[in-house]
Amino acid sequence: MAIDLAAEARDRGIKYFLISFVDLFGTLRAKLAPASAIAGMAEDGAGFAGFASWLDMTPADPDMLAIPDPESLIQLPWKPEVGWLAADPYMHGKPVEQAPRNALKRMLKKAEDSGYTLKSGVECEYFLVSTDGEALSDPADTQSKPCYDQSALMRRFDVVREICDSMIELGWGPYQNDHEDANGQFEMNWDFDDALKTADRMVFFKYMTKTIAESHGLRATFMPKPFSHLTGNGCHMHISMWQGDKNLFADKNDALGLSKDAYHFIGGLIDHADAICSITNPTVNSYKRINAPRTTSGATWSPNTVTYAGNNRTHMIRVPGGGRFEFRLADGATNAYLFPAAVFAAGLDGMAQKTDPGAPLDIDMYAEGHKLPADAKKLPLNLLDALRATDGSAMLRRELGDELVNAYVKLKMKNWNEFSRQMTSWERADTLDC
């Protein structure tokens, strides 16, 4: 039965709705609509000028109508008179192909047409910093190995508790919160679910975490590498594929507990890792995380090569147990919808092509990387190389569409060129006396 948003507003005491969409840069855009207008908005959508966001549009384009998905409704735990809705952008009566949520829905429909349900869980790491972003929020958080530090965790208990209490109230099934490997860094985990629901929740989690941190006089950042000497913010995704109640990635007779479909899916990710890297790692700063020197904790905890293994966190793909695997490449800046869309495009292509991922590599990549096979692929060194790989990917163009790939590469290239025009203090110090 379809959800009646006007009735939900009456029953729940919702006075306003945030009708939201995410653009190509992952920015959350919204209109605030009074509950009295939601019936019309639910049918016709909220109007936006697409050019005013990070979409490849012009001021001459007509209104882009964001039609809310009633199934995505989340009532703000800290402001219950407001309901949040993920929306799907339309123009000329058709879904906007470059809109990230629409792209993910296309990939999930392709899987569904083949009888598959793709499920995912994400681990969103973030730092709590000063409001200007220059320093950690906790000056006492100074251990060289601060991961799981109980004292540092509890000094930020009020923030962590409020976020976790909100997830409990929303029914997400949060099950653990911890201080992560960097000083000032935290991670909060909740149950995996259907991939679209997980993506919507990831969008809301980032908004919620930033909002609650602000209410405590702090700032939450998901920036990939906010401090050069500390571990960066990853966004690891756990992936499985289902048919009803049957996990199609599980095989109890396999050494790693994975089926042939799972291995082919991994093969697709290995085959297309460079092509999707500009999506999983979408900023200039991203490449200071995946190509980073050793941090003060002793490890970066991010991959630098396209490899997979069993329960070994030094590889791009880790298999912690049967029936699923963890994709460790993406960082905190990744777009919540484009990320799974690109991962599923690569993985489903691997299944279609029956791509062989090769044997797992049971080595410590940080200490024994020199033992890699000569043909092991390296990840892009910077955003420019990654964008060129995305631009030239026939698979991404086929699965995500030329409109999305062209728009993404065009706007991100502008971003790269803007970065390239900057003069840094390092350049001046290094080159002034050349």
CSV table of C-alpha atoms in Angstrom, one decimal:
chain,number,residue,atom,x,y,z
A,1,MET,CA,0.0,0.0,0.0
A,2,ALA,CA,1.4,3.4,-1.0
A,3,ILE,CA,2.4,5.8,1.8
A,4,ASP,CA,0.1,8.9,2.0
A,5,LEU,CA,2.5,11.6,3.0
A,6,ALA,CA,-0.3,14.0,4.0
A,7,ALA,CA,-1.7,11.3,6.3
A,8,GLU,CA,1.7,10.6,7.7
A,9,ALA,CA,2.1,14.3,8.5
A,10,ARG,CA,-1.2,14.3,10.4
A,11,ASP,CA,-0.4,11.1,12.3
A,12,ARG,CA,3.2,12.0,13.2
A,13,GLY,CA,2.9,15.7,13.8
A,14,ILE,CA,5.1,16.6,10.9
A,15,LYS,CA,4.8,20.3,10.0
A,16,TYR,CA,7.4,20.5,7.3
A,17,PHE,CA,9.1,18.2,4.7
A,18,LEU,CA,12.6,18.5,3.4
A,19,ILE,CA,12.4,17.3,-0.2
A,20,SER,CA,16.0,16.5,-1.1
A,21,PHE,CA,18.2,15.2,-3.9
A,22,VAL,CA,21.9,14.7,-4.2
A,23,ASP,CA,23.9,16.2,-7.1
A,24,LEU,CA,26.9,14.8,-8.9
A,25,PHE,CA,29.3,16.2,-6.2
A,26,GLY,CA,27.3,14.5,-3.4
A,27,THR,CA,25.9,17.8,-2.2
A,28,LEU,CA,22.5,17.5,-0.5
A,29,ARG,CA,20.0,20.0,-2.0
A,30,ALA,CA,16.5,20.6,-0.6
A,31,LYS,CA,13.3,22.5,-0.6
A,32,LEU,CA,11.4,23.0,2.7
A,33,ALA,CA,7.7,22.4,2.0
A,34,PRO,CA,4.9,22.9,4.6
A,35,ALA,CA,2.9,19.8,5.3
A,36,SER,CA,-0.2,21.5,3.8
A,37,ALA,CA,1.5,21.4,0.4
A,38,ILE,CA,2.9,17.9,0.5
A,39,ALA,CA,0.1,16.2,-1.4
A,40,GLY,CA,0.8,18.3,-4.5
A,41,MET,CA,4.5,17.9,-4.1
A,42,ALA,CA,4.2,14.2,-3.8
A,43,GLU,CA,2.5,14.1,-7.2
A,44,ASP,CA,4.2,16.9,-9.1
A,45,GLY,CA,7.6,17.3,-7.3
A,46,ALA,CA,9.4,20.3,-5.9
A,47,GLY,CA,10.9,22.6,-8.6
A,48,PHE,CA,14.7,23.2,-8.8
A,49,ALA,CA,17.0,25.0,-11.2
A,50,GLY,CA,19.4,22.2,-12.1
A,51,PHE,CA,22.1,24.6,-13.1
A,52,ALA,CA,22.2,26.0,-9.6
A,53,SER,CA,23.5,22.6,-8.3
A,54,TRP,CA,26.4,20.4,-9.5
A,55,LEU,CA,24.5,19.0,-12.5
A,56,ASP,CA,25.5,19.6,-16.1
A,57,MET,CA,22.6,21.9,-17.0
A,58,THR,CA,22.2,25.5,-18.1
A,59,PRO,CA,20.1,28.5,-16.9
A,60,ALA,CA,18.0,27.9,-20.0
A,61,ASP,CA,16.9,24.5,-18.9
A,62,PRO,CA,13.3,24.1,-17.6
A,63,ASP,CA,12.5,23.3,-13.9
A,64,MET,CA,13.9,20.0,-12.7
A,65,LEU,CA,11.2,18.4,-10.6
A,66,ALA,CA,12.3,16.4,-7.6
A,67,ILE,CA,9.5,13.8,-6.9
A,68,PRO,CA,9.8,12.5,-3.3
A,69,ASP,CA,9.9,8.8,-2.6
A,70,PRO,CA,7.4,8.2,0.3
A,71,GLU,CA,9.3,5.0,1.3
A,72,SER,CA,12.4,7.1,2.2
A,73,LEU,CA,10.6,9.2,4.8
A,74,ILE,CA,12.7,9.9,7.9
A,75,GLN,CA,11.3,12.0,10.8
A,76,LEU,CA,14.2,14.1,12.2
A,77,PRO,CA,14.7,12.7,15.7
A,78,TRP,CA,16.1,16.0,17.0
A,79,LYS,CA,13.4,18.0,15.2
A,80,PRO,CA,10.4,15.7,14.9
A,81,GLU,CA,8.2,18.4,13.3
A,82,VAL,CA,10.3,17.9,10.1
A,83,GLY,CA,10.3,14.9,7.8
A,84,TRP,CA,13.1,14.2,5.3
A,85,LEU,CA,12.4,12.7,1.9
A,86,ALA,CA,14.8,11.5,-0.8
A,87,ALA,CA,13.6,12.6,-4.2
A,88,ASP,CA,14.1,11.5,-7.8
A,89,PRO,CA,14.8,14.4,-10.2
A,90,TYR,CA,12.7,14.5,-13.4
A,91,MET,CA,12.8,16.8,-16.4
A,92,HIS,CA,10.5,16.7,-19.5
A,93,GLY,CA,8.5,14.0,-17.7
A,94,LYS,CA,11.5,11.6,-17.6
A,95,PRO,CA,14.0,10.7,-14.9
A,96,VAL,CA,17.2,12.9,-15.2
A,97,GLU,CA,19.8,10.3,-16.2
A,98,GLN,CA,22.7,12.1,-14.6
A,99,ALA,CA,20.9,12.3,-11.2
A,100,PRO,CA,22.8,9.9,-8.9
A,101,ARG,CA,19.8,8.3,-7.2
A,102,ASN,CA,18.2,7.6,-10.6
A,103,ALA,CA,21.4,6.0,-11.7
A,104,LEU,CA,21.5,3.7,-8.7
A,105,LYS,CA,17.8,2.7,-9.2
A,106,ARG,CA,18.6,1.8,-12.9
A,107,MET,CA,21.4,-0.5,-11.7
A,108,LEU,CA,19.2,-2.1,-9.1
A,109,LYS,CA,16.4,-2.6,-11.7
A,110,LYS,CA,18.9,-4.4,-13.9
A,111,ALA,CA,19.8,-6.7,-11.0
A,112,GLU,CA,16.1,-7.2,-10.2
A,113,ASP,CA,15.3,-8.1,-13.8
A,114,SER,CA,17.9,-10.9,-13.5
A,115,GLY,CA,16.3,-12.1,-10.2
A,116,TYR,CA,18.8,-10.5,-7.9
A,117,THR,CA,18.5,-8.2,-4.9
A,118,LEU,CA,21.7,-6.4,-4.1
A,119,LYS,CA,22.3,-5.6,-0.4
A,120,SER,CA,24.9,-3.4,1.2
A,121,GLY,CA,26.2,-2.0,4.5
A,122,VAL,CA,28.5,1.0,4.9
A,123,GLU,CA,31.0,2.1,7.4
A,124,CYS,CA,31.2,5.9,7.4
A,125,GLU,CA,34.2,7.2,9.2
A,126,TYR,CA,34.4,10.9,10.3
A,127,PHE,CA,36.5,13.3,12.4
A,128,LEU,CA,35.2,15.6,15.1
A,129,VAL,CA,37.1,18.9,14.7
A,130,SER,CA,37.0,22.5,15.7
A,131,THR,CA,34.4,24.7,13.8
A,132,ASP,CA,37.2,26.2,11.6
A,133,GLY,CA,38.4,22.7,10.7
A,134,GLU,CA,41.9,23.4,11.7
A,135,ALA,CA,42.2,21.2,14.9
A,136,LEU,CA,40.9,18.1,16.5
A,137,SER,CA,38.0,18.8,18.9
A,138,ASP,CA,39.7,16.9,21.7
A,139,PRO,CA,43.2,18.2,22.6
A,140,ALA,CA,43.7,15.2,24.9
A,141,ASP,CA,43.3,12.7,22.0
A,142,THR,CA,47.0,12.3,21.4
A,143,GLN,CA,47.9,8.6,21.5
A,144,SER,CA,49.9,7.3,18.6
A,145,LYS,CA,47.6,4.2,18.5
A,146,PRO,CA,44.2,5.7,19.5
A,147,CYS,CA,42.0,3.1,17.9
A,148,TYR,CA,39.3,1.9,20.3
A,149,ASP,CA,40.6,4.2,23.0
A,150,GLN,CA,37.9,4.1,25.6
A,151,SER,CA,38.7,7.4,27.3
A,152,ALA,CA,38.8,9.3,24.0
A,153,LEU,CA,35.5,7.7,22.9
A,154,MET,CA,33.8,8.6,26.2
A,155,ARG,CA,35.0,12.2,26.1
A,156,ARG,CA,32.8,12.5,23.0
A,157,PHE,CA,30.0,10.4,24.5
A,158,ASP,CA,27.4,13.1,24.3
A,159,VAL,CA,27.8,13.4,20.5
A,160,VAL,CA,28.1,9.7,19.8
A,161,ARG,CA,25.2,8.9,22.1
A,162,GLU,CA,22.9,11.4,20.4
A,163,ILE,CA,23.7,10.0,17.0
A,164,CYS,CA,23.3,6.4,18.1
A,165,ASP,CA,20.1,7.2,20.0
A,166,SER,CA,18.7,8.7,16.8
A,167,MET,CA,19.6,5.6,14.7
A,168,ILE,CA,17.9,3.4,17.4
A,169,GLU,CA,14.8,5.6,17.2
A,170,LEU,CA,14.8,5.3,13.4
A,171,GLY,CA,15.0,1.5,13.5
A,172,TRP,CA,18.3,1.3,11.7
A,173,GLY,CA,19.7,-1.4,14.1
A,174,PRO,CA,23.0,0.3,15.1
A,175,TYR,CA,25.2,-2.2,16.8
A,176,GLN,CA,28.6,-0.6,17.7
A,177,ASN,CA,30.3,2.8,17.9
A,178,ASP,CA,34.1,3.2,18.2
A,179,HIS,CA,37.0,5.6,18.2
A,180,GLU,CA,38.8,4.8,15.0
A,181,ASP,CA,42.5,4.6,14.0
A,182,ALA,CA,43.1,8.4,13.9
A,183,ASN,CA,43.0,10.9,16.7
A,184,GLY,CA,39.6,12.5,16.7
A,185,GLN,CA,38.1,9.9,14.3
A,186,PHE,CA,34.9,7.8,14.9
A,187,GLU,CA,32.8,5.2,13.2
A,188,MET,CA,29.3,4.1,13.8
A,189,ASN,CA,27.8,0.9,12.3
A,190,TRP,CA,24.2,-0.1,11.6
A,191,ASP,CA,22.5,-3.1,9.9
A,192,PHE,CA,22.9,-3.8,6.2
A,193,ASP,CA,19.8,-3.7,4.0
A,194,ASP,CA,18.6,-3.3,0.4
A,195,ALA,CA,21.1,-1.1,-1.4
A,196,LEU,CA,18.8,1.8,-2.0
A,197,LYS,CA,17.7,2.0,1.6
A,198,THR,CA,21.4,1.9,2.7
A,199,ALA,CA,22.2,4.7,0.3
A,200,ASP,CA,19.4,6.9,1.6
A,201,ARG,CA,20.5,6.2,5.1
A,202,MET,CA,24.1,7.1,4.3
A,203,VAL,CA,22.9,10.4,2.9
A,204,PHE,CA,20.9,11.1,6.0
A,205,PHE,CA,23.6,9.8,8.4
A,206,LYS,CA,26.1,12.3,7.1
A,207,TYR,CA,23.5,15.2,7.4
A,208,MET,CA,22.5,14.0,10.9
A,209,THR,CA,26.1,13.6,12.1
A,210,LYS,CA,27.1,17.1,10.9
A,211,THR,CA,23.9,18.6,12.4
A,212,ILE,CA,24.3,17.0,15.8
A,213,ALA,CA,28.0,17.9,15.9
A,214,GLU,CA,27.1,21.5,15.2
A,215,SER,CA,24.6,21.5,18.1
A,216,HIS,CA,27.5,20.6,20.4
A,217,GLY,CA,29.7,23.4,19.1
A,218,LEU,CA,31.8,21.0,17.0
A,219,ARG,CA,32.2,20.1,13.3
A,220,ALA,CA,32.0,16.6,11.8
A,221,THR,CA,34.0,16.1,8.6
A,222,PHE,CA,34.0,13.1,6.2
A,223,MET,CA,36.9,14.6,4.3
A,224,PRO,CA,39.1,11.8,3.0
A,225,LYS,CA,42.4,13.1,4.5
A,226,PRO,CA,41.9,16.1,6.7
A,227,PHE,CA,45.3,15.7,8.5
A,228,SER,CA,48.3,14.5,6.6
A,229,HIS,CA,49.9,12.5,9.5
A,230,LEU,CA,46.6,10.7,10.5
A,231,THR,CA,44.6,7.9,8.9
A,232,GLY,CA,42.0,9.2,6.5
A,233,ASN,CA,38.2,8.7,6.4
A,234,GLY,CA,37.2,5.5,4.6
A,235,CYS,CA,33.8,4.5,3.6
A,236,HIS,CA,33.9,0.7,3.3
A,237,MET,CA,31.0,-1.2,1.7
A,238,HIS,CA,29.9,-4.7,2.5
A,239,ILE,CA,28.2,-6.4,-0.4
A,240,SER,CA,26.0,-9.4,-0.9
A,241,MET,CA,23.5,-10.6,-3.4
A,242,TRP,CA,20.2,-12.3,-2.7
A,243,GLN,CA,17.4,-14.2,-4.2
A,244,GLY,CA,14.6,-14.1,-1.7
A,245,ASP,CA,16.1,-15.5,1.5
A,246,LYS,CA,19.0,-17.2,-0.3
A,247,ASN,CA,22.4,-15.5,-0.2
A,248,LEU,CA,23.8,-16.1,-3.7
A,249,PHE,CA,27.3,-15.1,-2.7
A,250,ALA,CA,27.5,-17.9,-0.1
A,251,ASP,CA,29.1,-21.3,-0.6
A,252,LYS,CA,30.0,-23.2,2.6
A,253,ASN,CA,32.3,-25.5,0.6
A,254,ASP,CA,34.6,-22.7,-0.6
A,255,ALA,CA,37.7,-21.8,1.4
A,256,LEU,CA,36.5,-18.2,1.7
A,257,GLY,CA,32.8,-19.1,1.8
A,258,LEU,CA,32.1,-17.4,-1.5
A,259,SER,CA,30.2,-18.6,-4.5
A,260,LYS,CA,31.3,-18.4,-8.2
A,261,ASP,CA,29.0,-15.5,-8.6
A,262,ALA,CA,30.8,-13.7,-5.8
A,263,TYR,CA,34.2,-14.4,-7.3
A,264,HIS,CA,33.0,-13.1,-10.7
A,265,PHE,CA,31.6,-10.0,-9.0
A,266,ILE,CA,35.0,-9.4,-7.4
A,267,GLY,CA,36.6,-10.0,-10.8
A,268,GLY,CA,34.6,-7.2,-12.2
A,269,LEU,CA,35.6,-4.8,-9.5
A,270,ILE,CA,39.3,-5.7,-10.0
A,271,ASP,CA,38.9,-5.3,-13.8
A,272,HIS,CA,37.2,-1.9,-13.5
A,273,ALA,CA,38.8,-0.5,-10.3
A,274,ASP,CA,40.6,2.3,-12.1
A,275,ALA,CA,37.5,3.2,-14.1
A,276,ILE,CA,35.3,3.6,-11.0
A,277,CYS,CA,38.0,5.2,-8.8
A,278,SER,CA,37.0,8.8,-9.6
A,279,ILE,CA,33.6,7.9,-8.2
A,280,THR,CA,34.7,6.0,-5.1
A,281,ASN,CA,37.4,8.6,-4.5
A,282,PRO,CA,36.0,11.8,-6.0
A,283,THR,CA,38.2,14.7,-4.7
A,284,VAL,CA,41.8,15.9,-5.1
A,285,ASN,CA,42.2,15.2,-1.4
A,286,SER,CA,41.1,11.5,-1.9
A,287,TYR,CA,44.5,10.6,-3.4
A,288,LYS,CA,46.3,11.7,-0.3
A,289,ARG,CA,44.5,8.9,1.5
A,290,ILE,CA,45.0,6.0,-1.0
A,291,ASN,CA,48.5,6.9,-1.9
A,292,ALA,CA,49.6,8.0,1.6
A,293,PRO,CA,52.8,7.4,3.5
A,294,ARG,CA,52.6,5.5,6.8
A,295,THR,CA,50.7,7.4,9.5
A,296,THR,CA,51.5,7.9,13.1
A,297,SER,CA,49.5,4.8,14.0
A,298,GLY,CA,51.7,2.7,11.7
A,299,ALA,CA,49.3,2.1,8.8
A,300,THR,CA,47.0,4.0,6.4
A,301,TRP,CA,44.3,1.3,6.4
A,302,SER,CA,43.6,2.2,2.8
A,303,PRO,CA,44.5,0.2,-0.3
A,304,ASN,CA,47.2,1.2,-2.8
A,305,THR,CA,46.8,-1.7,-5.3
A,306,VAL,CA,44.0,-3.6,-6.9
A,307,THR,CA,44.0,-6.9,-5.0
A,308,TYR,CA,41.8,-9.1,-2.8
A,309,ALA,CA,42.4,-11.5,0.1
A,310,GLY,CA,40.6,-13.2,2.9
A,311,ASN,CA,40.3,-11.5,6.3
A,312,ASN,CA,43.2,-9.1,5.6
A,313,ARG,CA,42.6,-5.3,5.8
A,314,THR,CA,45.6,-4.3,3.7
A,315,HIS,CA,43.9,-5.2,0.4
A,316,MET,CA,41.3,-3.4,-1.7
A,317,ILE,CA,38.8,-6.2,-1.1
A,318,ARG,CA,38.6,-8.2,2.1
A,319,VAL,CA,36.5,-11.3,2.7
A,320,PRO,CA,35.8,-11.3,6.4
A,321,GLY,CA,33.4,-14.3,6.3
A,322,GLY,CA,31.2,-16.4,4.0
A,323,GLY,CA,28.6,-14.8,1.8
A,324,ARG,CA,29.9,-11.3,1.6
A,325,PHE,CA,32.9,-9.2,1.0
A,326,GLU,CA,34.2,-5.7,2.0
A,327,PHE,CA,35.2,-3.2,-0.7
A,328,ARG,CA,37.7,-0.9,1.1
A,329,LEU,CA,38.6,1.6,-1.7
A,330,ALA,CA,36.0,4.4,-1.2
A,331,ASP,CA,36.4,7.4,1.1
A,332,GLY,CA,34.2,9.7,3.0
A,333,ALA,CA,33.6,12.0,0.1
A,334,THR,CA,32.1,9.4,-2.1
A,335,ASN,CA,28.6,10.1,-3.4
A,336,ALA,CA,26.1,7.8,-1.5
A,337,TYR,CA,24.3,6.9,-4.7
A,338,LEU,CA,27.0,6.9,-7.4
A,339,PHE,CA,29.2,4.8,-5.2
A,340,PRO,CA,27.0,1.7,-5.1
A,341,ALA,CA,25.8,2.3,-8.7
A,342,ALA,CA,29.4,2.2,-10.0
A,343,VAL,CA,30.3,-0.8,-7.8
A,344,PHE,CA,27.3,-2.8,-8.9
A,345,ALA,CA,27.9,-1.9,-12.6
A,346,ALA,CA,31.5,-3.3,-12.3
A,347,GLY,CA,30.4,-6.3,-10.3
A,348,LEU,CA,27.5,-7.3,-12.5
A,349,ASP,CA,29.7,-6.9,-15.6
A,350,GLY,CA,32.1,-9.3,-14.0
A,351,MET,CA,29.3,-11.8,-13.5
A,352,ALA,CA,28.1,-11.4,-17.0
A,353,GLN,CA,31.7,-11.8,-18.4
A,354,LYS,CA,32.5,-14.5,-15.8
A,355,THR,CA,35.6,-12.5,-15.0
A,356,ASP,CA,38.3,-14.5,-13.0
A,357,PRO,CA,39.7,-12.4,-10.1
A,358,GLY,CA,42.7,-14.7,-9.8
A,359,ALA,CA,43.8,-16.3,-6.6
A,360,PRO,CA,43.5,-14.3,-3.3
A,361,LEU,CA,46.8,-12.8,-2.1
A,362,ASP,CA,47.5,-13.7,1.6
A,363,ILE,CA,50.2,-11.1,2.1
A,364,ASP,CA,50.6,-7.9,4.1
A,365,MET,CA,50.4,-5.3,1.4
A,366,TYR,CA,52.0,-2.7,3.5
A,367,ALA,CA,55.1,-4.8,4.3
A,368,GLU,CA,55.2,-7.3,1.4
A,369,GLY,CA,53.8,-5.3,-1.5
A,370,HIS,CA,57.0,-6.1,-3.5
A,371,LYS,CA,55.8,-9.7,-3.6
A,372,LEU,CA,52.9,-8.8,-5.9
A,373,PRO,CA,52.6,-10.4,-9.3
A,374,ALA,CA,54.1,-8.1,-12.0
A,375,ASP,CA,50.7,-7.7,-13.6
A,376,ALA,CA,48.9,-6.5,-10.5
A,377,LYS,CA,47.0,-3.3,-11.2
A,378,LYS,CA,47.8,0.0,-9.4
A,379,LEU,CA,45.2,2.5,-8.4
A,380,PRO,CA,45.3,6.0,-10.0
A,381,LEU,CA,47.7,8.4,-8.5
A,382,ASN,CA,45.5,11.5,-8.7
A,383,LEU,CA,42.0,12.7,-9.6
A,384,LEU,CA,43.1,13.5,-13.2
A,385,ASP,CA,44.2,10.0,-13.9
A,386,ALA,CA,41.1,8.6,-12.3
A,387,LEU,CA,38.8,10.9,-14.4
A,388,ARG,CA,40.5,9.8,-17.6
A,389,ALA,CA,39.9,6.2,-16.7
A,390,THR,CA,36.2,6.9,-16.0
A,391,ASP,CA,35.9,8.9,-19.3
A,392,GLY,CA,37.3,6.0,-21.3
A,393,SER,CA,35.3,3.2,-19.7
A,394,ALA,CA,33.0,1.5,-22.1
A,395,MET,CA,31.5,-0.4,-19.2
A,396,LEU,CA,30.5,2.7,-17.3
A,397,ARG,CA,29.1,4.4,-20.4
A,398,ARG,CA,27.0,1.3,-21.1
A,399,GLU,CA,25.8,0.8,-17.6
A,400,LEU,CA,25.5,4.3,-16.1
A,401,GLY,CA,24.9,6.1,-19.5
A,402,ASP,CA,26.8,8.6,-21.5
A,403,GLU,CA,24.8,11.5,-20.1
A,404,LEU,CA,25.9,10.8,-16.5
A,405,VAL,CA,29.6,9.9,-17.4
A,406,ASN,CA,30.0,13.0,-19.6
A,407,ALA,CA,28.4,15.3,-17.0
A,408,TYR,CA,30.5,13.8,-14.1
A,409,VAL,CA,33.8,14.0,-16.0
A,410,LYS,CA,33.1,17.5,-17.3
A,411,LEU,CA,32.3,19.0,-13.9
A,412,LYS,CA,35.0,17.1,-12.0
A,413,MET,CA,37.6,18.2,-14.7
A,414,LYS,CA,36.6,21.8,-13.9
A,415,ASN,CA,37.2,21.0,-10.3
A,416,TRP,CA,40.6,19.6,-11.1
A,417,ASN,CA,41.5,22.6,-13.3
A,418,GLU,CA,40.5,24.9,-10.5
A,419,PHE,CA,42.8,23.0,-8.1
A,420,SER,CA,45.7,23.1,-10.7
A,421,ARG,CA,45.5,26.9,-10.8
A,422,GLN,CA,46.2,27.2,-7.0
A,423,MET,CA,49.6,28.4,-5.8
A,424,THR,CA,50.7,26.5,-2.7
A,425,SER,CA,53.2,27.5,-0.1
A,426,TRP,CA,55.1,24.2,-0.8
A,427,GLU,CA,55.6,25.2,-4.4
A,428,ARG,CA,56.9,28.6,-3.5
A,429,ALA,CA,59.3,27.2,-0.9
A,430,ASP,CA,60.5,24.3,-3.2
A,431,THR,CA,60.8,26.3,-6.4
A,432,LEU,CA,61.6,29.9,-5.5
A,433,ASP,CA,65.4,29.4,-5.7
A,434,CYS,CA,65.4,26.9,-8.6
